[in-house]
Coordinates of C-alpha atoms in Angstrom, one line a residue:
M7 CA 31.4 1.8 -20.6
D8 CA 30.9 0.1 -17.2
Q9 CA 28.3 -2.5 -16.8
P10 CA 25.6 -2.0 -14.6
C11 CA 25.8 -4.3 -11.6
P12 CA 23.3 -7.4 -11.6
A13 CA 19.6 -6.3 -10.7
P14 CA 19.2 -7.8 -7.1
Y15 CA 15.6 -9.6 -7.7
L16 CA 16.0 -11.0 -11.2
T17 CA 16.9 -14.3 -9.9
A18 CA 14.1 -14.1 -7.1
M19 CA 11.5 -13.5 -10.0
T20 CA 12.6 -15.9 -12.5
M21 CA 14.2 -19.0 -10.8
K22 CA 16.9 -19.3 -13.3
P23 CA 19.7 -18.7 -11.6
P24 CA 23.0 -18.3 -14.2
I25 CA 25.5 -21.0 -14.6
T26 CA 27.5 -20.0 -11.7
S27 CA 24.7 -19.9 -9.4
R28 CA 23.4 -23.3 -10.4
R29 CA 26.9 -24.3 -9.3
A30 CA 26.7 -22.9 -6.1
L31 CA 23.6 -24.5 -5.4
L32 CA 25.6 -27.8 -5.4
A33 CA 28.0 -26.6 -3.2
G34 CA 25.4 -24.8 -0.7
L35 CA 23.6 -28.1 -0.1
A36 CA 26.0 -29.1 2.1
L37 CA 26.5 -25.7 4.0
V38 CA 23.1 -24.1 4.4
G39 CA 20.6 -25.3 7.5
C40 CA 17.5 -26.5 6.6
A41 CA 15.3 -24.3 8.7
E42 CA 12.7 -22.4 7.0
A43 CA 12.7 -18.3 8.3
R44 CA 9.6 -16.3 8.6
A45 CA 8.9 -13.3 10.3
P46 CA 5.3 -12.7 10.7
M47 CA 3.9 -9.7 12.2
G48 CA 3.7 -9.9 16.0
P49 CA 1.4 -9.3 18.7
V50 CA -0.2 -5.9 19.2
V51 CA 2.0 -3.7 21.6
T52 CA 1.4 -0.1 20.4
R53 CA -1.3 2.2 18.3
P54 CA 0.2 2.7 14.8
A55 CA 1.5 6.1 14.6
V56 CA 3.1 8.1 11.7
L57 CA 7.0 9.9 13.0
D58 CA 9.3 12.2 10.9
D59 CA 11.6 9.3 9.5
A60 CA 9.3 6.0 10.1
L61 CA 5.8 3.9 10.0
V62 CA 5.3 2.3 13.9
M63 CA 3.4 -0.8 13.2
A64 CA 1.0 -1.9 16.1
D65 CA 3.5 -5.0 16.6
G66 CA 5.9 -2.0 17.4
L67 CA 8.1 -2.5 14.0
R68 CA 9.4 0.6 13.0
L69 CA 9.2 0.9 8.8
P70 CA 11.8 3.6 7.7
L71 CA 9.9 6.5 5.8
H72 CA 11.1 8.7 3.0
T73 CA 9.5 11.7 2.3
W74 CA 9.6 14.3 -0.8
G75 CA 7.6 17.2 -0.1
A76 CA 5.3 18.7 -2.9
E77 CA 6.7 22.4 -4.6
G78 CA 4.0 24.7 -3.2
P79 CA 1.2 23.8 -1.0
P80 CA 0.2 20.0 -1.9
R81 CA -2.9 19.0 -3.9
A82 CA -2.4 15.2 -3.4
V83 CA -0.6 12.8 -1.5
M84 CA 1.1 9.5 -3.2
L85 CA 2.1 6.7 -0.8
A86 CA 4.8 4.1 -3.0
L87 CA 5.5 0.5 -2.5
H88 CA 8.7 -0.3 -3.7
G89 CA 9.7 -4.0 -5.3
M90 CA 11.0 -7.1 -4.5
N91 CA 14.7 -6.6 -2.7
E92 CA 14.2 -2.7 -2.9
Y93 CA 13.5 -0.1 -0.3
G94 CA 11.2 3.3 0.0
R95 CA 14.2 5.4 -1.4
S96 CA 14.2 3.9 -4.6
Y97 CA 11.6 6.6 -5.9
A98 CA 14.0 9.2 -4.9
E99 CA 16.2 10.2 -7.9
D100 CA 14.0 9.0 -10.8
A101 CA 9.6 9.3 -10.2
A102 CA 9.4 11.3 -6.9
P103 CA 10.6 14.5 -8.7
W104 CA 7.8 14.5 -11.6
F105 CA 5.4 14.3 -9.0
N106 CA 6.6 17.1 -6.3
A107 CA 6.8 19.6 -9.7
A108 CA 3.0 18.7 -9.9
G109 CA 2.1 19.1 -6.5
V110 CA 2.1 15.9 -5.1
A111 CA 3.7 15.0 -2.1
V112 CA 5.4 11.6 -1.9
Y113 CA 5.7 9.3 0.8
A114 CA 7.4 5.4 0.6
Y115 CA 8.5 3.1 3.2
D116 CA 10.6 0.0 3.7
Q117 CA 8.5 -2.7 3.7
R118 CA 9.1 -5.3 6.1
G119 CA 12.3 -7.5 5.6
F120 CA 13.8 -5.1 3.0
G121 CA 15.9 -1.4 3.6
G122 CA 15.9 -0.6 7.3
A123 CA 13.1 -2.6 8.1
G124 CA 14.2 -5.8 9.7
P125 CA 14.7 -8.6 9.9
R126 CA 16.6 -8.0 6.7
G127 CA 16.0 -10.8 3.8
I128 CA 13.6 -12.4 6.1
W129 CA 10.1 -13.1 4.2
P130 CA 7.2 -11.5 6.2
G131 CA 4.4 -13.2 4.8
H132 CA 1.9 -11.6 2.3
D133 CA -0.5 -10.8 5.0
A134 CA 1.6 -8.9 7.0
L135 CA 2.8 -6.7 4.0
A136 CA -0.7 -6.3 2.9
Q137 CA -1.8 -5.5 6.9
D138 CA 1.2 -2.8 6.8
A139 CA 0.0 -1.1 3.8
M140 CA -3.8 -0.9 5.0
T141 CA -2.3 0.7 8.2
A142 CA 0.4 2.9 6.2
A143 CA -2.8 4.2 4.1
G144 CA -4.6 5.3 7.2
L145 CA -1.5 7.0 8.8
I146 CA -1.1 9.1 5.8
R147 CA -4.2 9.6 5.2
A148 CA -5.0 11.2 8.7
R149 CA -1.6 13.3 8.0
H150 CA -2.9 14.9 5.1
P151 CA -6.8 15.7 6.1
G152 CA -8.8 17.1 2.9
L153 CA -6.3 15.9 0.4
P154 CA -6.6 13.1 -2.3
L155 CA -4.6 9.8 -1.4
F156 CA -3.0 8.0 -4.2
M157 CA -1.1 4.7 -3.6
L158 CA 1.5 3.6 -6.0
G159 CA 2.9 -0.3 -6.0
E160 CA 5.8 -1.5 -8.6
S161 CA 6.5 -5.2 -9.1
M162 CA 6.0 -6.6 -5.6
G163 CA 4.4 -3.5 -4.3
G164 CA 1.8 -3.6 -7.0
A165 CA 1.1 -7.2 -5.7
V166 CA 0.8 -6.0 -1.9
L167 CA -1.7 -3.5 -3.1
V168 CA -3.9 -5.8 -5.0
L169 CA -4.3 -8.0 -1.9
A170 CA -4.4 -5.3 0.6
G171 CA -7.1 -3.5 -2.0
S172 CA -9.2 -6.6 -2.1
R173 CA -9.9 -6.4 2.0
A174 CA -10.2 -2.7 2.4
A175 CA -10.5 0.7 0.8
L176 CA -6.8 2.0 0.7
A177 CA -6.9 5.3 -1.0
D178 CA -8.7 7.5 -3.6
G179 CA -6.8 5.4 -6.4
L180 CA -4.4 2.7 -6.8
V181 CA -1.7 2.6 -9.5
L182 CA -0.2 -0.8 -10.6
S183 CA 3.2 -0.5 -12.3
A184 CA 4.2 -3.9 -13.6
P185 CA 2.3 -5.5 -11.0
A186 CA 4.3 -9.0 -10.0
L187 CA 1.4 -11.0 -10.6
R188 CA 2.8 -14.1 -12.0
G189 CA 1.1 -16.9 -10.0
R190 CA 2.7 -20.5 -9.8
N191 CA 0.3 -21.6 -12.8
S192 CA 2.7 -18.9 -14.9
L193 CA 6.1 -19.7 -13.9
G194 CA 6.1 -23.4 -15.5
W195 CA 7.0 -26.9 -13.9
P196 CA 10.8 -26.9 -14.0
A197 CA 10.9 -23.4 -12.2
L198 CA 8.1 -24.8 -9.8
A199 CA 9.9 -28.2 -9.1
M200 CA 13.4 -26.6 -8.7
L201 CA 11.8 -24.1 -6.1
D202 CA 10.1 -27.0 -3.9
V203 CA 12.9 -28.7 -3.9
L204 CA 15.0 -26.1 -2.7
T205 CA 12.7 -24.8 -0.2
A206 CA 12.1 -28.1 1.4
L207 CA 16.2 -28.7 1.4
V208 CA 18.0 -25.4 1.7
P209 CA 15.5 -22.9 2.5
G210 CA 18.4 -20.2 3.7
L211 CA 20.2 -20.8 0.5
E212 CA 21.0 -17.4 -1.2
L213 CA 20.6 -17.0 -4.7
S214 CA 22.6 -14.4 -6.3
S215 CA 23.8 -13.4 -10.0
N216 CA 27.1 -12.3 -10.9
A217 CA 25.7 -11.2 -14.4
P218 CA 23.0 -8.8 -15.6
V219 CA 20.7 -11.9 -17.0
F220 CA 17.8 -9.3 -17.9
R221 CA 17.5 -5.5 -18.5
P222 CA 15.1 -4.4 -16.3
T223 CA 15.2 -0.8 -17.5
D224 CA 16.6 1.3 -20.9
N225 CA 18.1 3.9 -18.6
L226 CA 21.5 2.7 -17.8
D227 CA 22.6 5.1 -15.6
A228 CA 19.4 4.8 -13.2
W229 CA 20.2 1.2 -13.2
R230 CA 23.7 1.6 -12.5
R231 CA 22.6 3.9 -9.8
W232 CA 20.1 1.9 -8.4
S233 CA 21.6 -1.6 -8.6
R234 CA 24.9 -0.1 -6.9
D235 CA 22.7 0.6 -3.8
P236 CA 24.0 -0.9 -0.6
Q237 CA 20.6 -0.8 0.6
L238 CA 19.4 -3.1 -1.7
I239 CA 19.5 -7.2 -1.0
K240 CA 21.6 -8.6 -3.8
A241 CA 21.6 -12.4 -3.1
T242 CA 17.3 -13.6 -2.3
R243 CA 17.0 -16.3 0.4
V244 CA 15.2 -19.5 -1.5
D245 CA 12.5 -19.1 1.4
A246 CA 11.8 -15.6 0.3
V247 CA 11.6 -16.4 -3.4
A248 CA 8.7 -19.1 -2.3
G249 CA 7.4 -16.0 -0.4
L250 CA 7.3 -13.9 -3.3
V251 CA 5.4 -16.4 -5.3
D252 CA 3.0 -16.8 -2.3
L253 CA 1.9 -13.3 -2.6
M254 CA 1.7 -13.4 -6.6
D255 CA -0.5 -16.2 -5.9
A256 CA -2.7 -14.7 -3.0
A257 CA -3.0 -11.7 -5.1
T258 CA -4.0 -13.5 -8.3
A259 CA -6.7 -15.0 -6.1
A260 CA -7.9 -11.7 -4.9
L261 CA -7.9 -9.9 -8.5
P262 CA -12.3 -10.6 -8.6
R263 CA -12.5 -9.0 -5.3
F264 CA -10.2 -5.9 -6.4
T265 CA -12.8 -3.4 -7.3
A266 CA -10.6 -0.4 -6.4
P267 CA -10.0 2.8 -8.5
A268 CA -7.0 1.6 -10.3
L269 CA -4.2 2.2 -13.3
V270 CA -2.4 -0.5 -14.3
L271 CA 1.0 0.1 -15.8
Y272 CA 2.8 -2.6 -18.4
G273 CA 5.5 -2.2 -20.9
A274 CA 6.2 -4.7 -24.1
K275 CA 9.6 -4.9 -22.6
D276 CA 9.2 -6.1 -19.6
E277 CA 11.3 -9.4 -19.4
L278 CA 10.4 -10.0 -15.6
V279 CA 6.6 -10.2 -15.9
P280 CA 5.2 -11.6 -19.1
P281 CA 2.4 -10.3 -21.2
K282 CA 0.3 -13.9 -20.5
P283 CA 0.0 -13.3 -16.5
I284 CA -0.8 -9.3 -17.0
R285 CA -3.8 -10.1 -19.9
A286 CA -5.2 -12.7 -17.4
A287 CA -5.3 -10.6 -14.6
W288 CA -7.3 -7.7 -16.8
A289 CA -9.4 -10.4 -17.6
Q290 CA -10.3 -11.8 -13.8
L291 CA -11.0 -7.9 -12.9
P292 CA -14.8 -7.2 -12.2
R293 CA -16.3 -6.0 -14.8
G294 CA -17.4 -2.1 -14.2
A295 CA -15.0 -1.2 -11.8
A296 CA -13.4 1.9 -12.6
Q297 CA -9.9 0.6 -13.8
R298 CA -7.9 1.7 -16.9
L299 CA -4.8 -0.5 -18.4
A300 CA -1.7 1.7 -19.9
F301 CA 0.4 0.0 -22.3
Y302 CA 3.5 1.0 -23.4
P303 CA 5.5 -0.4 -26.2
E304 CA 8.8 0.8 -25.6
G305 CA 8.2 0.1 -21.7
H306 CA 10.5 -2.2 -19.3
H307 CA 10.1 -3.2 -16.3
M308 CA 10.8 -0.4 -14.2
L309 CA 8.5 2.0 -16.2
L310 CA 9.2 5.4 -13.9
R311 CA 13.0 4.8 -14.1
D312 CA 13.1 4.4 -18.1
L313 CA 14.3 6.7 -20.5
G314 CA 10.1 7.5 -21.2
G315 CA 9.7 7.6 -17.6
A316 CA 8.1 11.2 -17.6
A317 CA 5.6 10.1 -19.8
V318 CA 4.3 7.6 -17.6
A319 CA 4.6 9.7 -14.7
G320 CA 2.4 12.2 -17.0
D321 CA -0.2 9.5 -17.5
I322 CA -0.3 9.0 -13.6
L323 CA -0.8 12.6 -12.8
A324 CA -3.6 12.8 -15.6
W325 CA -5.4 9.8 -14.3
M326 CA -5.0 11.4 -11.0
G327 CA -6.9 14.7 -12.0
D328 CA -9.4 12.9 -14.0
R329 CA -10.0 9.1 -14.1
A330 CA -11.8 9.3 -17.4
A331 CA -10.3 11.4 -19.5
P332 CA -7.5 10.0 -22.1
L333 CA -4.1 9.8 -21.1
P334 CA -1.6 12.2 -22.8
S335 CA 0.7 9.4 -24.0
G336 CA -2.0 7.4 -25.6
A337 CA -1.0 4.6 -23.7
D338 CA -4.9 3.6 -23.0
Q339 CA -5.3 3.4 -26.8
A340 CA -2.4 1.5 -27.1
A341 CA -3.9 -0.8 -24.1
A342 CA -6.9 -1.6 -26.5
A343 CA -5.1 -2.5 -29.4
W344 CA -2.4 -4.5 -27.2
L345 CA -5.6 -6.5 -25.5
A346 CA -7.4 -6.8 -29.1
S347 CA -4.3 -8.3 -30.8
A348 CA -4.2 -11.4 -28.4

């Protein structure tokens, strides 16, 4: 059986490149320029708008928009934010159909620097990503007046939602799937030292892996299809990795102010976001907020793409309908036991 192609953001999340990548670093030091690149939000030039194929931000940047309509009259709307190096269409085959069948219209946009939202591969800054999420929420809500709006963020997208949700009321509920809440304190000094040195010396050096170092899902067909998508970024600039860490730091710092109704999803077999940062994040959330934790003993990082993804989607849909009701899979009870076992 063919092995899946390497997952494009594994090196970005872990800063542990394989031997071939470490050797490439030595050669790259002499070849890559030292200018750090950022593509922050520009000045206001237009009114934000939603088109059939794009969201237009206030600085004029078009964020490609992907849409999957509900089967029958929609009862709710979901706006999804993708993970690092992915793009909006990542939800097409594995997640959107479950929500559409339950009467939920799904939107997802390419975040700045990813997919078709240029400049491709250049980190825009976490404030720009959070502002885009706030603007996108307002645009999609205005397109569907009277319908509840929910937002789903996977990995990096979850961190963006935490940051944006700590600044504004985004939606009727937020779903954080394996949120990237690994602040600097959780990375360890060797990774931080490597990141600091590379950011200072060769911020434009692209890190990539030629081997699947980690398994983000147990669904090999989905992994293979996803990892071979040409729209994915498969080599990550060092300064983009540093930007991701800055985002995770900012989102972690925002947790005490994050009071939005939220469902946090985490899998025991997640090899990208370890359990300690998730437990620490849960402990930092304000007491009394309408937030729940769902824990999946067989779940990986890409929970909605796992072989058990239908159960995860079922829990999300149940929570959207009644935030106080038990989750159908029992993941809320599993979460209570998991937290108590720490």
